[in-house]
mmCIF file of C-alpha atoms in Angstrom:
data_model
loop_
_atom_site.group_PDB
_atom_site.id
_atom_site.type_symbol
_atom_site.label_atom_id
_atom_site.label_comp_id
_atom_site.label_asym_id
_atom_site.label_seq_id
_atom_site.Cartn_x
_atom_site.Cartn_y
_atom_site.Cartn_z
ATOM 1 C CA MET A 6 -18.677 -5.798 -2.201
ATOM 2 C CA LYS A 7 -14.956 -6.334 -1.552
ATOM 3 C CA ILE A 8 -13.716 -3.355 0.450
ATOM 4 C CA LEU A 9 -10.250 -2.374 1.661
ATOM 5 C CA ILE A 10 -10.074 0.077 4.565
ATOM 6 C CA VAL A 11 -6.795 1.977 4.897
ATOM 7 C CA GLY A 12 -6.494 3.747 8.248
ATOM 8 C CA ASP A 13 -5.697 3.283 11.950
ATOM 9 C CA ALA A 14 -7.242 -0.096 12.821
ATOM 10 C CA SER A 15 -7.261 0.910 16.500
ATOM 11 C CA SER A 16 -9.253 4.031 15.796
ATOM 12 C CA ILE A 17 -12.814 4.319 17.069
ATOM 13 C CA PHE A 18 -13.707 6.114 13.794
ATOM 14 C CA VAL A 19 -12.541 3.207 11.656
ATOM 15 C CA LYS A 20 -14.148 0.606 13.954
ATOM 16 C CA GLN A 21 -17.511 2.414 13.971
ATOM 17 C CA TYR A 22 -17.435 2.970 10.229
ATOM 18 C CA ILE A 23 -17.025 -0.786 9.763
ATOM 19 C CA GLU A 24 -19.581 -1.604 12.505
ATOM 20 C CA TYR A 25 -22.345 0.819 11.494
ATOM 21 C CA VAL A 26 -21.846 1.223 7.764
ATOM 22 C CA LEU A 27 -20.147 -1.842 6.296
ATOM 23 C CA LEU A 28 -21.240 -4.783 8.374
ATOM 24 C CA ASP A 29 -24.360 -5.944 6.656
ATOM 25 C CA GLY A 30 -23.374 -9.565 6.071
ATOM 26 C CA THR A 31 -22.633 -9.134 2.350
ATOM 27 C CA ASN A 32 -19.358 -7.220 2.327
ATOM 28 C CA GLU A 33 -15.912 -8.778 2.341
ATOM 29 C CA ILE A 34 -13.822 -6.338 4.426
ATOM 30 C CA VAL A 35 -10.045 -6.172 4.470
ATOM 31 C CA LEU A 36 -8.450 -3.803 6.993
ATOM 32 C CA LEU A 37 -4.901 -2.453 6.938
ATOM 33 C CA GLN A 38 -3.110 -2.707 10.277
ATOM 34 C CA GLU A 39 -0.382 -0.050 10.393
ATOM 35 C CA ASN A 40 0.288 0.055 14.116
ATOM 36 C CA PRO A 41 -0.206 -2.360 17.042
ATOM 37 C CA LEU A 42 -3.857 -3.342 17.274
ATOM 38 C CA PHE A 43 -5.625 -3.012 20.638
ATOM 39 C CA GLU A 44 -6.958 -6.357 21.811
ATOM 40 C CA GLY A 45 -10.595 -5.235 22.027
ATOM 41 C CA TYR A 46 -10.482 -4.064 18.433
ATOM 42 C CA ARG A 47 -8.800 -7.304 17.297
ATOM 43 C CA GLU A 48 -11.579 -9.331 18.965
ATOM 44 C CA PHE A 49 -14.279 -7.208 17.286
ATOM 45 C CA TYR A 50 -12.714 -7.562 13.830
ATOM 46 C CA GLU A 51 -12.143 -11.302 14.184
ATOM 47 C CA LYS A 52 -15.691 -11.856 15.499
ATOM 48 C CA ASN A 53 -17.080 -9.987 12.463
ATOM 49 C CA LYS A 54 -14.802 -11.718 9.919
ATOM 50 C CA VAL A 55 -12.886 -8.560 9.022
ATOM 51 C CA GLN A 56 -9.632 -9.644 7.463
ATOM 52 C CA ILE A 57 -6.664 -7.850 9.043
ATOM 53 C CA GLU A 58 -3.603 -7.293 6.833
ATOM 54 C CA PRO A 59 -0.525 -5.980 8.666
ATOM 55 C CA LEU A 60 1.458 -3.365 6.813
ATOM 56 C CA TRP A 61 4.641 -4.599 8.426
ATOM 57 C CA ASN A 62 5.885 -8.154 8.640
ATOM 58 C CA LYS A 63 9.179 -10.046 8.790
ATOM 59 C CA LYS A 64 9.842 -9.491 5.069
ATOM 60 C CA ASN A 65 9.664 -5.703 5.168
ATOM 61 C CA SER A 66 10.565 -4.919 8.799
ATOM 62 C CA LEU A 67 13.855 -3.270 7.873
ATOM 63 C CA ILE A 68 12.090 -0.783 5.590
ATOM 64 C CA LYS A 69 9.881 0.246 8.519
ATOM 65 C CA LYS A 70 12.860 1.812 10.246
ATOM 66 C CA VAL A 71 13.557 4.425 7.533
ATOM 67 C CA PRO A 72 10.792 7.088 7.373
ATOM 68 C CA VAL A 73 10.752 8.158 3.736
ATOM 69 C CA VAL A 74 11.590 4.671 2.438
ATOM 70 C CA ARG A 75 8.744 3.121 4.464
ATOM 71 C CA SER A 76 6.134 5.525 3.170
ATOM 72 C CA VAL A 77 7.204 5.187 -0.475
ATOM 73 C CA LEU A 78 8.882 1.815 -1.055
ATOM 74 C CA GLY A 79 7.266 0.036 1.905
ATOM 75 C CA THR A 80 3.757 0.971 0.832
ATOM 76 C CA LYS A 81 4.488 0.083 -2.787
ATOM 77 C CA LEU A 82 5.627 -3.389 -1.800
ATOM 78 C CA TRP A 83 2.610 -3.827 0.495
ATOM 79 C CA CYS A 84 0.266 -2.782 -2.366
ATOM 80 C CA LYS A 85 1.931 -5.307 -4.656
ATOM 81 C CA TYR A 86 1.292 -8.012 -2.076
ATOM 82 C CA ILE A 87 -2.352 -6.945 -1.602
ATOM 83 C CA LYS A 88 -2.918 -6.898 -5.386
ATOM 84 C CA LYS A 89 -1.549 -10.435 -5.696
ATOM 85 C CA LYS A 90 -3.486 -11.771 -2.705
ATOM 86 C CA TYR A 91 -6.885 -10.110 -3.247
ATOM 87 C CA GLY A 92 -6.980 -8.869 -6.832
ATOM 88 C CA HIS A 93 -9.710 -6.312 -7.575
ATOM 89 C CA PHE A 94 -11.594 -4.279 -4.917
ATOM 90 C CA ASP A 95 -14.962 -2.638 -5.403
ATOM 91 C CA LEU A 96 -13.942 0.088 -2.923
ATOM 92 C CA VAL A 97 -10.730 1.329 -1.282
ATOM 93 C CA HIS A 98 -11.412 3.791 1.504
ATOM 94 C CA VAL A 99 -8.532 5.814 2.965
ATOM 95 C CA HIS A 100 -9.225 7.281 6.390
ATOM 96 C CA GLY A 101 -6.985 10.222 7.513
ATOM 97 C CA VAL A 102 -4.401 11.022 4.901
ATOM 98 C CA ASN A 103 -0.664 10.898 5.584
ATOM 99 C CA ARG A 104 2.136 10.057 3.176
ATOM 100 C CA SER A 105 1.819 6.257 3.674
ATOM 101 C CA ARG A 106 -1.925 6.071 3.411
ATOM 102 C CA GLY A 107 -1.983 8.475 0.473
ATOM 103 C CA ASN A 108 0.604 6.417 -1.365
ATOM 104 C CA ILE A 109 -1.397 3.260 -0.698
ATOM 105 C CA GLY A 110 -4.482 4.916 -2.157
ATOM 106 C CA LYS A 111 -2.582 6.021 -5.242
ATOM 107 C CA ASN A 112 -0.934 2.607 -5.721
ATOM 108 C CA LEU A 113 -4.221 0.744 -5.439
ATOM 109 C CA ARG A 114 -6.173 3.137 -7.647
ATOM 110 C CA GLY A 115 -5.816 0.845 -10.646
ATOM 111 C CA ILE A 116 -7.365 -2.169 -8.948
ATOM 112 C CA CYS A 117 -10.496 -0.646 -7.498
ATOM 113 C CA ASP A 118 -13.762 0.676 -8.861
ATOM 114 C CA LYS A 119 -13.987 3.530 -6.347
ATOM 115 C CA LEU A 120 -11.421 5.305 -4.183
ATOM 116 C CA ILE A 121 -12.735 7.385 -1.268
ATOM 117 C CA VAL A 122 -10.478 9.572 0.888
ATOM 118 C CA SER A 123 -11.956 10.725 4.212
ATOM 119 C CA VAL A 124 -10.284 13.736 5.747
ATOM 120 C CA TRP A 125 -10.170 13.623 9.512
ATOM 121 C CA GLY A 126 -8.909 17.175 10.047
ATOM 122 C CA ASP A 127 -5.334 16.859 11.268
ATOM 123 C CA GLU A 128 -4.023 16.712 7.714
ATOM 124 C CA ILE A 129 -5.707 20.019 6.953
ATOM 125 C CA PHE A 130 -5.467 21.969 10.207
ATOM 126 C CA ARG A 131 -2.124 20.865 11.552
ATOM 127 C CA ASN A 132 0.021 20.451 8.469
ATOM 128 C CA SER A 133 2.163 23.043 6.793
ATOM 129 C CA PRO A 134 1.099 24.532 3.446
ATOM 130 C CA GLU A 135 3.897 22.537 1.760
ATOM 131 C CA THR A 136 2.532 19.250 3.156
ATOM 132 C CA MET A 137 -1.015 20.206 2.179
ATOM 133 C CA GLU A 138 0.229 20.869 -1.337
ATOM 134 C CA LYS A 139 1.739 17.353 -1.471
ATOM 135 C CA HIS A 140 -1.489 15.839 -0.264
ATOM 136 C CA LYS A 141 -3.384 17.323 -3.214
ATOM 137 C CA ALA A 142 -2.112 14.425 -5.315
ATOM 138 C CA TYR A 143 -3.865 11.967 -2.950
ATOM 139 C CA TYR A 144 -7.113 13.870 -3.054
ATOM 140 C CA SER A 145 -7.095 14.352 -6.828
ATOM 141 C CA CYS A 146 -6.835 10.612 -7.551
ATOM 142 C CA ALA A 147 -9.932 9.873 -5.388
ATOM 143 C CA ASP A 148 -13.447 9.499 -6.745
ATOM 144 C CA ARG A 149 -14.789 11.190 -3.608
ATOM 145 C CA VAL A 150 -13.278 13.136 -0.745
ATOM 146 C CA THR A 151 -15.314 13.366 2.433
ATOM 147 C CA MET A 152 -14.958 15.975 5.172
ATOM 148 C CA ALA A 153 -16.908 16.466 8.358
ATOM 149 C CA THR A 154 -17.185 20.235 8.623
ATOM 150 C CA LYS A 155 -17.591 23.319 6.493
ATOM 151 C CA ALA A 156 -14.362 24.702 8.004
ATOM 152 C CA MET A 157 -12.446 21.728 6.579
ATOM 153 C CA VAL A 158 -13.928 22.282 3.128
ATOM 154 C CA GLU A 159 -13.064 26.017 3.248
ATOM 155 C CA ARG A 160 -9.492 25.335 4.329
#
């Protein structure tokens, strides 16, 4: 399977998901790098042939400095680049929804067989009702939404 992981590449949750669920020798894994990547994580990903795709590069570094523009236009441009470079994905998995990651999921919906959104909790328990309402669009375009606790589901 060709799989794109959208989340914090320096997160233990993302690393362990790749390590314990996806690394079986048959999957082609592409990982979005939003923020600086810790060296130990970079070494792990490189050793296991996980392809790292930085969200920000020289071409779109100016967009990165403007919050709303980076999460709407910046992610749209990045998705266009990913579509051109990789084509179709069997699975796109968004870990921890925020505006940028949600927009990436929505923008890539048309080039993947399955879209999974995993809720980490912050986006439910720490966000305002208005933000949660905006996030509904990200959840509704997913094939599956995963949550860790009953309290998250109830909220």
